Tab-separated table of C-alpha atoms and ligand atoms in Angstrom:
chain	number	residue	atom	x	y	z
A	1	MET	CA	-41.539	-1.089	-6.377
A	2	PRO	CA	-38.430	0.201	-4.160
A	3	GLU	CA	-36.615	3.524	-6.024
A	4	PHE	CA	-33.422	1.789	-6.134
A	5	ASP	CA	-31.959	-1.402	-6.896
A	6	TYR	CA	-30.662	-1.656	-3.297
A	7	ASP	CA	-30.408	0.790	-0.257
A	8	LEU	CA	-26.806	0.351	-0.614
A	9	ILE	CA	-23.958	-0.569	-2.989
A	10	THR	CA	-20.368	-1.115	-1.381
A	11	ILE	CA	-17.193	-0.696	-3.574
A	12	GLY	CA	-14.465	-3.086	-2.703
A	13	ALA	CA	-15.106	-5.800	-0.016
A	14	GLY	CA	-11.847	-5.757	2.470
A	15	SER	CA	-12.303	-5.809	5.612
A	16	GLY	CA	-13.863	-1.943	6.226
A	17	GLY	CA	-16.341	-3.185	3.114
A	18	VAL	CA	-17.299	-5.937	4.036
A	19	ARG	CA	-18.196	-5.247	8.259
A	20	ALA	CA	-19.999	-1.910	6.741
A	21	SER	CA	-21.952	-4.308	4.434
A	22	ARG	CA	-23.089	-7.405	6.296
A	23	MET	CA	-23.793	-4.881	9.637
A	24	ALA	CA	-25.853	-2.789	6.869
A	25	ALA	CA	-27.684	-5.820	5.670
A	26	ARG	CA	-28.387	-6.794	9.068
A	27	THR	CA	-30.476	-3.905	9.526
A	28	GLY	CA	-33.247	-4.793	6.712
A	29	ALA	CA	-31.414	-3.082	4.061
A	30	ARG	CA	-30.701	-4.657	0.740
A	31	VAL	CA	-26.733	-4.421	0.247
A	32	ALA	CA	-24.738	-5.701	-2.687
A	33	VAL	CA	-20.495	-5.353	-2.330
A	34	VAL	CA	-19.186	-5.045	-6.094
A	35	GLU	CA	-14.973	-6.932	-6.083
A	36	GLU	CA	-12.867	-7.400	-8.630
A	37	SER	CA	-10.190	-9.219	-7.093
A	38	ARG	CA	-10.515	-11.649	-4.583
A	39	VAL	CA	-13.411	-11.659	-1.036
A	40	GLY	CA	-11.053	-10.384	2.016
A	41	GLY	CA	-9.142	-6.939	0.298
A	42	THR	CA	-5.545	-6.479	1.560
A	43	CYS	CA	-5.553	-7.862	5.224
A	44	VAL	CA	-6.442	-10.984	4.260
A	45	MET	CA	-5.687	-12.020	1.115
A	46	ARG	CA	-2.358	-9.496	0.822
A	47	GLY	CA	-1.327	-7.847	3.822
A	48	CYS	CA	-1.948	-8.767	7.484
A	49	VAL	CA	-2.830	-12.066	7.699
A	50	PRO	CA	-0.157	-14.312	5.248
A	51	LYS	CA	2.450	-11.686	6.609
A	52	LYS	CA	1.607	-12.678	9.745
A	53	LEU	CA	1.569	-16.521	9.005
A	54	LEU	CA	5.254	-15.299	7.860
A	55	VAL	CA	6.243	-14.143	10.751
A	56	TYR	CA	5.165	-16.860	13.208
A	57	GLY	CA	6.992	-19.581	10.681
A	58	SER	CA	10.104	-16.772	10.614
A	59	HIS	CA	9.995	-17.749	14.310
A	60	PHE	CA	11.017	-21.212	14.351
A	61	GLY	CA	14.331	-19.580	12.812
A	62	HIS	CA	15.395	-18.532	16.530
A	63	ASP	CA	13.482	-21.072	18.078
A	64	PHE	CA	15.782	-24.063	17.115
A	65	ALA	CA	18.602	-22.354	18.260
A	66	ASP	CA	17.539	-21.145	21.414
A	67	ALA	CA	15.771	-24.586	22.111
A	68	ARG	CA	19.751	-25.716	22.658
A	69	GLY	CA	20.040	-23.184	25.820
A	70	PHE	CA	17.148	-25.244	27.056
A	71	GLY	CA	18.824	-28.531	26.961
A	72	TRP	CA	16.974	-29.567	23.758
A	73	LYS	CA	19.817	-31.299	21.227
A	74	VAL	CA	18.316	-30.044	17.872
A	75	SER	CA	19.644	-31.429	14.275
A	76	GLU	CA	20.603	-28.614	11.996
A	77	PRO	CA	17.133	-27.698	10.486
A	78	THR	CA	16.059	-27.460	7.099
A	79	PHE	CA	14.343	-24.852	5.798
A	80	ASP	CA	11.037	-25.265	2.594
A	81	TRP	CA	9.819	-21.797	1.531
A	82	GLY	CA	8.026	-23.041	-1.422
A	83	GLU	CA	6.167	-25.971	1.802
A	84	LEU	CA	5.031	-22.509	3.400
A	85	ILE	CA	4.061	-20.498	0.856
A	86	ALA	CA	2.050	-23.161	-0.155
A	87	ASN	CA	0.171	-24.109	3.152
A	88	LYS	CA	-0.119	-20.192	3.774
A	89	ASN	CA	-2.018	-19.869	0.589
A	90	ALA	CA	-4.161	-23.351	1.571
A	91	GLU	CA	-5.286	-20.732	4.469
A	92	LEU	CA	-6.042	-17.970	2.616
A	93	ASN	CA	-8.008	-20.033	0.187
A	94	ARG	CA	-10.130	-21.435	3.080
A	95	LEU	CA	-10.548	-17.825	4.902
A	96	GLU	CA	-11.908	-16.332	1.027
A	97	GLY	CA	-14.601	-19.341	1.783
A	98	ILE	CA	-14.961	-18.070	5.472
A	99	TYR	CA	-15.545	-14.489	4.093
A	100	HIS	CA	-18.255	-15.468	0.867
A	101	ARG	CA	-20.017	-17.467	3.560
A	102	ILE	CA	-20.783	-14.484	5.506
A	103	LEU	CA	-21.974	-12.433	2.532
A	104	ARG	CA	-24.891	-15.396	1.696
A	105	GLU	CA	-25.097	-15.645	5.127
A	106	ASN	CA	-26.372	-12.273	5.241
A	107	LYS	CA	-27.480	-11.779	2.279
A	108	VAL	CA	-25.250	-9.212	0.605
A	109	ASP	CA	-25.280	-9.713	-2.999
A	110	LEU	CA	-21.471	-9.967	-4.534
A	111	LEU	CA	-21.291	-8.484	-7.782
A	112	ASP	CA	-17.653	-9.747	-9.193
A	113	GLY	CA	-16.315	-6.715	-11.364
A	114	ARG	CA	-14.885	-3.449	-11.374
A	115	GLY	CA	-17.414	-1.498	-9.862
A	116	VAL	CA	-17.204	2.676	-11.038
A	117	VAL	CA	-19.687	4.845	-9.878
A	118	THR	CA	-21.765	6.746	-13.184
A	119	GLY	CA	-23.473	9.245	-11.039
A	120	PRO	CA	-24.814	9.504	-7.670
A	121	ASN	CA	-26.945	6.726	-7.373
A	122	SER	CA	-25.433	4.568	-9.673
A	123	VAL	CA	-23.100	1.958	-9.934
A	124	GLU	CA	-21.774	0.107	-13.240
A	125	VAL	CA	-20.292	-3.334	-13.005
A	126	ASN	CA	-19.249	-5.054	-15.830
A	127	GLY	CA	-21.347	-3.161	-18.096
A	128	LYS	CA	-24.297	-3.668	-16.278
A	129	THR	CA	-25.604	-0.423	-14.298
A	130	TYR	CA	-27.413	-0.964	-10.835
A	131	THR	CA	-28.813	1.851	-8.808
A	132	THR	CA	-29.001	2.638	-5.101
A	133	LYS	CA	-29.485	4.707	-2.175
A	134	ARG	CA	-26.054	4.849	-0.860
A	135	ILE	CA	-22.472	4.333	-2.234
A	136	LEU	CA	-19.514	3.446	0.009
A	137	ILE	CA	-15.989	3.703	-1.460
A	138	ALA	CA	-14.023	1.201	0.334
A	139	THR	CA	-11.390	0.253	-2.329
A	140	GLY	CA	-8.311	0.391	0.152
A	141	SER	CA	-5.224	1.396	-0.699
A	142	TRP	CA	-2.111	0.098	-2.896
A	143	PRO	CA	1.519	0.127	-2.897
A	144	HIS	CA	3.357	3.144	-4.308
A	145	LEU	CA	6.839	2.481	-5.641
A	146	PRO	CA	8.729	5.900	-6.188
A	147	ASP	CA	9.835	6.885	-9.846
A	148	VAL	CA	13.351	5.512	-9.814
A	149	PRO	CA	15.225	4.035	-13.189
A	150	GLY	CA	15.038	0.213	-13.292
A	151	ILE	CA	12.168	0.597	-10.302
A	152	GLU	CA	9.844	-2.215	-12.528
A	153	LEU	CA	12.327	-4.807	-11.190
A	154	ALA	CA	11.025	-4.146	-7.228
A	155	ILE	CA	8.495	-5.899	-5.550
A	156	SER	CA	6.074	-4.588	-3.611
A	157	SER	CA	4.565	-6.712	-0.351
A	158	ASN	CA	1.881	-8.006	-2.716
A	159	GLU	CA	4.908	-9.968	-4.795
A	160	ALA	CA	6.751	-10.936	-1.383
A	161	LEU	CA	4.080	-12.720	0.133
A	162	ASP	CA	4.505	-14.991	-2.882
A	163	LEU	CA	7.689	-15.525	-4.248
A	164	ASP	CA	8.571	-18.553	-5.807
A	165	GLU	CA	12.127	-18.690	-4.376
A	166	PHE	CA	13.210	-17.605	-1.603
A	167	PRO	CA	15.415	-14.421	-1.797
A	168	LYS	CA	19.104	-14.900	-0.420
A	169	ARG	CA	19.825	-11.362	-0.512
A	170	ILE	CA	17.294	-8.813	-0.489
A	171	VAL	CA	17.384	-5.367	-0.408
A	172	ILE	CA	14.384	-3.674	1.619
A	173	VAL	CA	14.133	-0.057	0.246
A	174	GLY	CA	11.583	2.019	3.167
A	175	GLY	CA	11.914	1.971	7.013
A	176	GLY	CA	7.690	1.898	7.572
A	177	TYR	CA	5.638	-1.041	9.055
A	178	ILE	CA	6.249	-3.026	6.145
A	179	ALA	CA	10.016	-2.485	6.021
A	180	VAL	CA	10.667	-3.283	9.154
A	181	GLU	CA	7.577	-6.811	9.016
A	182	PHE	CA	9.647	-7.874	5.990
A	183	ALA	CA	13.111	-6.908	7.391
A	184	GLY	CA	12.637	-9.018	10.792
A	185	LEU	CA	10.783	-12.139	8.763
A	186	PHE	CA	13.301	-12.616	5.617
A	187	ASN	CA	16.043	-12.124	7.967
A	188	ALA	CA	14.876	-14.930	10.787
A	189	MET	CA	14.867	-17.234	8.119
A	190	GLY	CA	18.076	-16.664	6.693
A	191	ALA	CA	18.485	-13.858	4.613
A	192	ASP	CA	20.805	-11.564	4.781
A	193	VAL	CA	18.640	-8.204	4.382
A	194	THR	CA	19.569	-4.345	4.189
A	195	ILE	CA	16.882	-2.159	4.647
A	196	ILE	CA	18.108	1.679	2.792
A	197	ILE	CA	16.103	4.297	4.386
A	198	ARG	CA	16.211	8.048	3.336
A	199	ALA	CA	15.720	9.420	6.917
A	200	GLY	CA	17.678	8.821	9.988
A	201	ASN	CA	15.889	5.928	11.472
A	202	ILE	CA	12.918	3.747	10.614
A	203	LEU	CA	9.775	4.286	12.112
A	204	ARG	CA	8.624	8.067	11.691
A	205	GLY	CA	5.477	8.459	13.689
A	206	PHE	CA	6.607	6.154	16.727
A	207	ASP	CA	7.867	7.231	19.689
A	208	ASP	CA	11.513	7.577	19.537
A	209	ASP	CA	12.956	5.354	22.233
A	210	ILE	CA	10.790	2.780	20.190
A	211	ARG	CA	12.389	3.567	16.776
A	212	ASN	CA	16.185	3.406	18.650
A	213	THR	CA	15.510	0.377	20.168
A	214	LEU	CA	14.008	-1.417	17.388
A	215	ALA	CA	16.808	-0.026	15.172
A	216	GLN	CA	19.498	-1.244	17.488
A	217	GLU	CA	17.846	-4.203	18.390
A	218	MET	CA	17.569	-5.204	14.118
A	219	GLU	CA	21.105	-4.799	13.563
A	220	LYS	CA	22.089	-7.055	16.519
A	221	SER	CA	19.906	-9.739	14.762
A	222	GLY	CA	22.216	-8.842	11.626
A	223	VAL	CA	19.789	-6.575	8.895
A	224	THR	CA	22.011	-3.927	7.639
A	225	ILE	CA	20.454	0.139	7.916
A	226	HIS	CA	22.156	2.070	5.583
A	227	ARG	CA	20.696	5.653	6.866
A	228	GLU	CA	19.963	8.493	4.992
A	229	CYS	CA	20.423	7.256	1.793
A	230	VAL	CA	18.227	7.108	-1.375
A	231	VAL	CA	18.580	4.663	-4.484
A	232	ARG	CA	19.306	6.196	-7.646
A	233	SER	CA	19.201	3.101	-9.388
A	234	ILE	CA	18.549	-0.601	-10.205
A	235	GLU	CA	19.846	-2.950	-12.622
A	236	LYS	CA	19.052	-6.550	-13.665
A	237	LEU	CA	22.757	-8.665	-13.586
A	238	GLY	CA	23.670	-11.300	-16.008
A	239	GLU	CA	25.235	-14.526	-15.656
A	240	LYS	CA	28.657	-13.354	-15.756
A	241	GLU	CA	27.435	-10.771	-12.981
A	242	GLY	CA	26.294	-13.285	-10.604
A	243	GLU	CA	22.775	-12.653	-11.983
A	244	GLY	CA	19.958	-11.039	-9.553
A	245	PHE	CA	20.492	-6.328	-9.083
A	246	SER	CA	22.127	-3.919	-8.680
A	247	VAL	CA	21.161	-1.190	-6.562
A	248	ARG	CA	22.495	1.839	-6.950
A	249	LEU	CA	22.686	4.347	-4.092
A	250	HIS	CA	23.792	7.738	-4.104
A	251	GLY	CA	27.538	8.283	-4.285
A	252	SER	CA	28.923	4.960	-6.383
A	253	GLU	CA	28.071	2.155	-3.650
A	254	THR	CA	26.055	-0.890	-5.222
A	255	ILE	CA	24.208	-3.825	-3.708
A	256	GLY	CA	23.560	-7.022	-5.121
A	257	CYS	CA	20.729	-8.461	-4.089
A	258	ASP	CA	17.987	-11.487	-5.701
A	259	GLN	CA	15.133	-9.226	-5.142
A	260	VAL	CA	14.274	-5.286	-4.535
A	261	PHE	CA	11.490	-4.941	-2.227
A	262	TYR	CA	10.214	-1.696	-2.183
A	263	ALA	CA	7.615	-0.316	0.902
A	264	THR	CA	7.265	3.038	0.825
A	265	GLY	CA	4.007	3.524	1.268
A	266	ARG	CA	0.270	3.305	-0.322
A	267	THR	CA	-1.505	5.167	-2.673
A	268	PRO	CA	-5.598	5.387	-2.676
A	269	ASN	CA	-7.329	3.312	-5.288
A	270	THR	CA	-9.556	6.192	-6.735
A	271	LYS	CA	-8.633	6.160	-10.202
A	272	GLY	CA	-10.619	5.254	-12.844
A	273	ILE	CA	-13.778	4.719	-10.476
A	274	GLY	CA	-15.877	7.912	-11.535
A	275	LEU	CA	-15.847	9.598	-8.275
A	276	GLU	CA	-14.250	13.175	-9.989
A	277	ASP	CA	-17.323	13.388	-12.758
A	278	ALA	CA	-20.040	12.135	-9.771
A	279	GLY	CA	-19.029	15.201	-7.538
A	280	VAL	CA	-16.387	13.110	-4.904
A	281	LYS	CA	-13.609	15.474	-4.036
A	282	LEU	CA	-10.284	14.314	-3.325
A	283	SER	CA	-7.403	15.464	-0.835
A	284	ASP	CA	-4.285	16.492	-2.979
A	285	ARG	CA	-2.869	12.555	-2.302
A	286	GLY	CA	-6.203	11.097	-3.671
A	287	ALA	CA	-7.887	10.050	-1.031
A	288	VAL	CA	-11.356	10.658	-0.650
A	289	VAL	CA	-12.032	13.853	1.151
A	290	VAL	CA	-15.047	13.009	3.970
A	291	ASP	CA	-16.848	14.650	6.781
A	292	GLU	CA	-16.685	13.079	9.972
A	293	TYR	CA	-19.813	11.069	9.490
A	294	PHE	CA	-17.849	9.149	6.081
A	295	GLN	CA	-19.913	11.762	3.584
A	296	THR	CA	-17.979	12.644	0.653
A	297	ALA	CA	-18.954	16.419	-1.121
A	298	THR	CA	-21.908	13.651	-3.129
A	299	PRO	CA	-24.287	12.922	-0.014
A	300	SER	CA	-25.090	9.701	-1.675
A	301	ILE	CA	-21.366	8.733	-1.561
A	302	PHE	CA	-19.579	7.632	1.335
A	303	ALA	CA	-16.375	6.713	1.796
A	304	LEU	CA	-13.821	4.821	4.458
A	305	GLY	CA	-10.737	2.537	5.758
A	306	ASP	CA	-7.545	2.895	3.525
A	307	VAL	CA	-8.855	5.041	0.671
A	308	ILE	CA	-9.684	8.089	3.298
A	309	SER	CA	-6.051	7.670	4.585
A	310	ARG	CA	-6.824	8.676	7.645
A	311	ILE	CA	-5.372	5.484	10.049
A	312	GLU	CA	-4.323	2.319	7.373
A	313	LEU	CA	-5.267	-0.019	9.879
A	314	THR	CA	-7.488	-3.049	9.530
A	315	PRO	CA	-9.453	-2.600	12.882
A	316	VAL	CA	-9.643	1.403	11.844
A	317	ALA	CA	-11.580	0.674	8.711
A	318	ILE	CA	-13.669	-1.944	10.752
A	319	ASN	CA	-14.649	0.664	12.991
A	320	GLU	CA	-15.340	3.174	10.504
A	321	GLY	CA	-17.625	0.638	9.130
A	322	MET	CA	-19.579	0.211	11.883
A	323	ALA	CA	-19.780	3.756	12.766
A	324	PHE	CA	-21.065	4.345	9.206
A	325	VAL	CA	-23.774	1.635	9.618
A	326	ALA	CA	-25.084	3.458	12.555
A	327	THR	CA	-25.284	6.598	11.269
A	328	GLN	CA	-27.128	5.376	7.883
A	329	PHE	CA	-28.913	2.619	8.997
A	330	GLU	CA	-29.381	2.568	12.710
A	331	ASN	CA	-30.195	6.619	12.821
A	332	THR	CA	-27.397	6.515	15.946
A	333	PRO	CA	-24.770	9.403	14.048
A	334	THR	CA	-22.037	8.073	15.787
A	335	PRO	CA	-18.636	9.599	14.715
A	336	MET	CA	-15.386	7.569	14.729
A	337	ASP	CA	-12.827	7.688	17.640
A	338	TYR	CA	-9.692	8.548	16.172
A	339	ASP	CA	-7.938	8.752	20.519
A	340	ASN	CA	-5.732	6.022	21.487
A	341	ILE	CA	-5.837	3.455	18.612
A	342	PRO	CA	-3.447	1.396	19.788
A	343	ALA	CA	-0.926	-0.201	16.864
A	344	ALA	CA	1.535	-3.281	16.536
A	345	VAL	CA	4.398	-3.552	13.957
A	346	PHE	CA	4.922	-7.354	14.278
A	347	SER	CA	9.309	-6.606	13.533
A	348	GLN	CA	11.950	-8.453	15.332
A	349	PRO	CA	11.208	-8.138	18.003
A	350	PRO	CA	7.621	-6.603	17.780
A	351	VAL	CA	6.517	-3.439	18.299
A	352	GLY	CA	2.759	-2.101	20.445
A	353	THR	CA	2.189	0.920	21.121
A	354	VAL	CA	-0.936	3.288	22.496
A	355	GLY	CA	-1.469	7.056	23.182
A	356	LEU	CA	0.787	9.785	22.215
A	357	MET	CA	4.769	9.713	21.914
A	358	GLU	CA	6.871	11.432	23.965
A	359	ALA	CA	7.804	14.105	21.565
A	360	GLN	CA	3.631	14.720	21.816
A	361	ALA	CA	3.075	14.507	25.167
A	362	ARG	CA	5.814	17.558	25.795
A	363	GLU	CA	4.280	19.483	23.044
A	364	ARG	CA	0.726	19.274	25.266
A	365	GLY	CA	2.086	19.959	28.636
A	366	GLU	CA	4.747	18.462	31.678
A	367	VAL	CA	5.265	15.052	31.348
A	368	ASP	CA	6.872	12.071	33.730
A	369	ILE	CA	8.533	9.294	31.859
A	370	TYR	CA	8.924	5.584	33.378
A	371	MET	CA	11.424	3.667	31.204
A	372	SER	CA	12.455	0.125	31.272
A	373	ARG	CA	14.919	-1.874	29.627
A	374	PHE	CA	15.766	-5.221	29.884
A	375	ARG	CA	17.304	-8.665	28.678
A	376	PRO	CA	13.912	-10.995	28.903
A	377	MET	CA	13.877	-13.982	31.079
A	378	LYS	CA	13.837	-16.561	27.958
A	379	HIS	CA	16.867	-15.376	26.885
A	380	THR	CA	19.335	-15.380	29.944
A	381	LEU	CA	18.959	-19.409	28.764
A	382	SER	CA	18.946	-18.948	25.276
A	383	GLY	CA	21.959	-16.926	25.323
A	384	ARG	CA	20.657	-15.011	22.232
A	385	ASP	CA	21.048	-11.546	22.991
A	386	VAL	CA	18.021	-9.389	22.617
A	387	HIS	CA	16.828	-6.709	24.952
A	388	ALA	CA	13.062	-5.474	25.619
A	389	MET	CA	12.101	-1.853	25.917
A	390	MET	CA	9.322	-0.438	27.671
A	391	LYS	CA	7.904	3.022	28.532
A	392	LEU	CA	5.018	4.883	30.425
A	393	ILE	CA	4.287	8.393	29.361
A	394	VAL	CA	2.568	10.046	32.039
A	395	ASP	CA	0.550	13.251	31.982
A	396	ARG	CA	2.076	15.181	35.228
A	397	GLU	CA	-0.466	17.432	36.155
A	398	SER	CA	-3.425	15.106	35.762
A	399	GLN	CA	-1.266	12.031	36.223
A	400	ARG	CA	-2.925	10.394	33.708
A	401	VAL	CA	-1.058	6.952	31.139
A	402	VAL	CA	-1.195	9.336	28.242
A	403	GLY	CA	1.322	6.462	26.214
A	404	LEU	CA	2.501	3.352	27.061
A	405	HIS	CA	4.881	1.678	24.350
A	406	MET	CA	6.538	-1.926	24.499
A	407	VAL	CA	9.896	-3.106	22.010
A	408	GLY	CA	9.715	-6.771	22.657
A	409	ASP	CA	8.199	-10.042	22.776
A	410	ASP	CA	4.393	-10.089	22.965
A	411	ALA	CA	4.270	-6.613	22.797
A	412	PRO	CA	1.246	-6.548	20.326
A	413	GLU	CA	-0.205	-9.069	23.211
A	414	ILE	CA	0.582	-7.078	26.090
A	415	VAL	CA	-0.224	-3.857	24.397
A	416	GLN	CA	-3.826	-4.545	23.592
A	417	GLY	CA	-5.119	-5.000	26.974
A	418	PHE	CA	-3.389	-1.692	28.001
A	419	ALA	CA	-4.996	-0.042	25.763
A	420	VAL	CA	-8.124	-0.473	27.749
A	421	ALA	CA	-6.674	1.340	30.431
A	422	LEU	CA	-5.672	4.131	28.474
A	423	LYS	CA	-9.103	4.234	26.874
A	424	CYS	CA	-10.413	4.217	30.564
A	425	GLY	CA	-7.863	7.548	31.179
A	426	ALA	CA	-5.793	4.861	34.235
A	427	THR	CA	-3.657	7.256	35.854
A	428	LYS	CA	-0.435	6.163	36.943
A	429	ALA	CA	-1.807	5.791	40.649
A	430	GLN	CA	-4.250	2.657	39.417
A	431	PHE	CA	-1.224	1.528	37.318
A	432	ASP	CA	0.820	1.070	40.630
A	433	ALA	CA	-2.086	-0.264	42.489
A	434	THR	CA	-2.667	-2.969	39.900
A	435	VAL	CA	-0.536	-6.145	41.288
A	436	GLY	CA	1.574	-8.244	38.573
A	437	ILE	CA	1.921	-11.770	36.804
A	438	HIS	CA	5.162	-12.647	37.936
A	439	PRO	CA	7.098	-13.844	36.450
A	440	THR	CA	5.979	-11.797	32.918
A	441	ALA	CA	7.752	-8.929	31.326
A	442	ALA	CA	4.080	-7.822	31.254
A	443	GLU	CA	4.692	-6.855	34.638
A	444	GLU	CA	6.966	-4.062	33.916
A	445	PHE	CA	3.832	-1.943	33.181
A	446	VAL	CA	2.523	-2.046	36.843
A	447	THR	CA	5.951	-1.772	38.502
A	448	MET	CA	7.918	0.852	37.299
A	449	ARG	CA	8.243	2.970	40.452
A	450	ASP	CA	11.075	5.357	39.381
A	451	LYS	CA	11.026	8.594	36.985
A	452	VAL	CA	13.995	9.022	34.166
A	453	PRO	CA	15.213	12.352	35.704
A	454	ASP	CA	13.552	14.918	33.830
A	455	ASN	CA	16.518	17.167	32.470
A	456	ASP	CA	14.251	20.802	32.795
A	457	ASP	CA	14.248	19.778	36.485
A	458	ASP	CA	17.873	19.639	36.621
A	459	GLY	CA	17.824	23.424	36.284
B	1	NDP	P1	4.503	3.975	6.007
B	1	NDP	O1	4.232	5.048	5.799
B	1	NDP	O2	4.408	2.704	7.370
B	1	NDP	O3	6.604	3.514	5.489
B	1	NDP	C1	7.239	4.109	4.153
B	1	NDP	C2	8.338	4.319	4.430
B	1	NDP	O4	9.007	4.552	2.941
B	1	NDP	C3	8.901	5.195	5.136
B	1	NDP	O5	10.125	4.956	6.109
B	1	NDP	C4	8.636	6.454	4.028
B	1	NDP	O6	10.270	7.141	4.790
B	1	NDP	C5	9.773	5.579	2.902
B	1	NDP	N1	9.409	6.080	1.754
B	1	NDP	C6	8.161	7.284	1.434
B	1	NDP	N2	8.470	7.361	0.103
B	1	NDP	C7	10.120	7.089	-0.113
B	1	NDP	C8	10.384	7.137	-1.202
B	1	NDP	N3	10.086	7.998	-2.592
B	1	NDP	N4	11.957	7.221	-1.373
B	1	NDP	C9	12.207	6.346	-0.360
B	1	NDP	N5	11.585	6.078	0.785
B	1	NDP	C10	10.830	6.333	0.697
B	1	NDP	O7	4.348	2.755	4.792
B	1	NDP	P2	4.365	1.010	4.650
B	1	NDP	O8	4.610	1.261	2.976
B	1	NDP	O9	5.351	0.387	5.032
B	1	NDP	O10	3.075	0.578	4.985
B	1	NDP	C11	1.591	0.923	4.463
B	1	NDP	C12	0.533	1.346	5.710
B	1	NDP	O11	0.173	0.029	5.869
B	1	NDP	C13	1.650	1.510	7.132
B	1	NDP	O12	1.511	3.179	7.347
B	1	NDP	C14	-0.060	1.183	8.191
B	1	NDP	O13	-0.556	1.812	8.381
B	1	NDP	C15	-0.273	-0.438	7.433
B	1	NDP	N6	0.297	-1.411	7.885
B	1	NDP	C16	0.439	-1.411	9.300
B	1	NDP	C17	0.647	-3.029	9.583
B	1	NDP	C18	0.444	-3.353	10.909
B	1	NDP	O14	-0.140	-2.402	11.547
B	1	NDP	N7	1.393	-4.126	11.706
B	1	NDP	C19	1.732	-3.704	8.650
B	1	NDP	C20	1.748	-3.269	7.503
B	1	NDP	C21	1.524	-1.808	6.425
B	1	NDP	P3	10.208	8.550	5.831
B	1	NDP	O15	9.807	7.988	6.883
B	1	NDP	O16	11.301	9.040	5.086
B	1	NDP	O17	9.181	9.282	5.422
């Protein structure tokens, strides 16, 4: 008779939790995963996947217009938001079915309900207690909306993906990944989009040339960005005032709109699941504190993914899950390698990035910067005023490429490949020795020869 009901109970069936559970089960461990909502978690149900489907949908807005420059005669297209949402939901149902099948085929039990840790080796689900050798907290994160009068009138990304009606005028508060992605897709679908940011620019944490280029491109495409601006209150308007909402800014300006959308970061889901009572330490932000092997202050309890607030990206959670399984179930202690993690923002145009920003690289030593700005070939005929920017940051002493950044069509697809080169420690000479593929935008990364003049050199 085993000492525990399970070898592992995972709380949260999102990307990290499902990957860790099924990989652990493959080693022969007896595993259950607890989920109170839909299997698949934020990425599949409320994030990356539905967002990307809407981004694809929005691109047609530009494509119909661009086609005219290539000789296509297109009558005025119409767009049915309801149909896109219904098709997107059907796809999510299909994916959820696949996730259920993956769990079943790997013999992972799915416990339907809210999981609460009741001790170092026990989890309660719907009033029933299960014992387990290890507990994995993979409960993810939830949108954080600041305390502003009228905030209950605002939506988050959860609701934005499922609106009954297409918002013709939308105000988006925040300038991070979610804000710029949704600004791009609503704008391309024909909405009047205003972004409100408290800082001087969008996308804090990205290279300044990425931030400036993307902001310029978004503004050219019709998105309004209010910088250094704070929302004072949100009010609902009555029939007489034209309905919708009024967003009051500091100063006396107000903006009327059909939806107010807050994309102001996410909070780890750590409340009300018994963590502190079980001895698990939380950070000031409420994230689970773990060591390099994802172990919490309570040795039998582990955590990974958004709930530990290191890098809130699905592939990071998945890789953390694999490192956890290797360490705990395959006798191979494996810390997660957080260096050179590529990332993309599915803005319009999109961003792809890997490695250091210029400012970070300069803090570490002298650098050579290579940069290219150009009008992509497609837009010479489409006539659309779109520009791309590509940038390489090279450590001067070692000549290793330590940062690679792009704003422009296909940037996420292009940067994924170059991320391998950075991971391998490629030098600028090796980039130069690589033959380009012509005509592409990607070839710019292997044909840049002229350094951006360095002010320090001039002096
Ligand atoms: P981010 O942390 O990326 O951005 C939050 C934004 O909200 C920042 O612009 C921040 O401003 C602003 N903000 C925070 N608090 C306030 C406030 N009280 N009032 C006004 N503005 C505020 O969060 P997101 O919500 O956009 O996304 C959450 C995470 O999800 C991302 O960090 C990313 O890790 C992940 N994600 C990844 C995607 C991808 O891989 N493509 C897509 C979507 C999300 P400031 O800069 O001044 O701090």
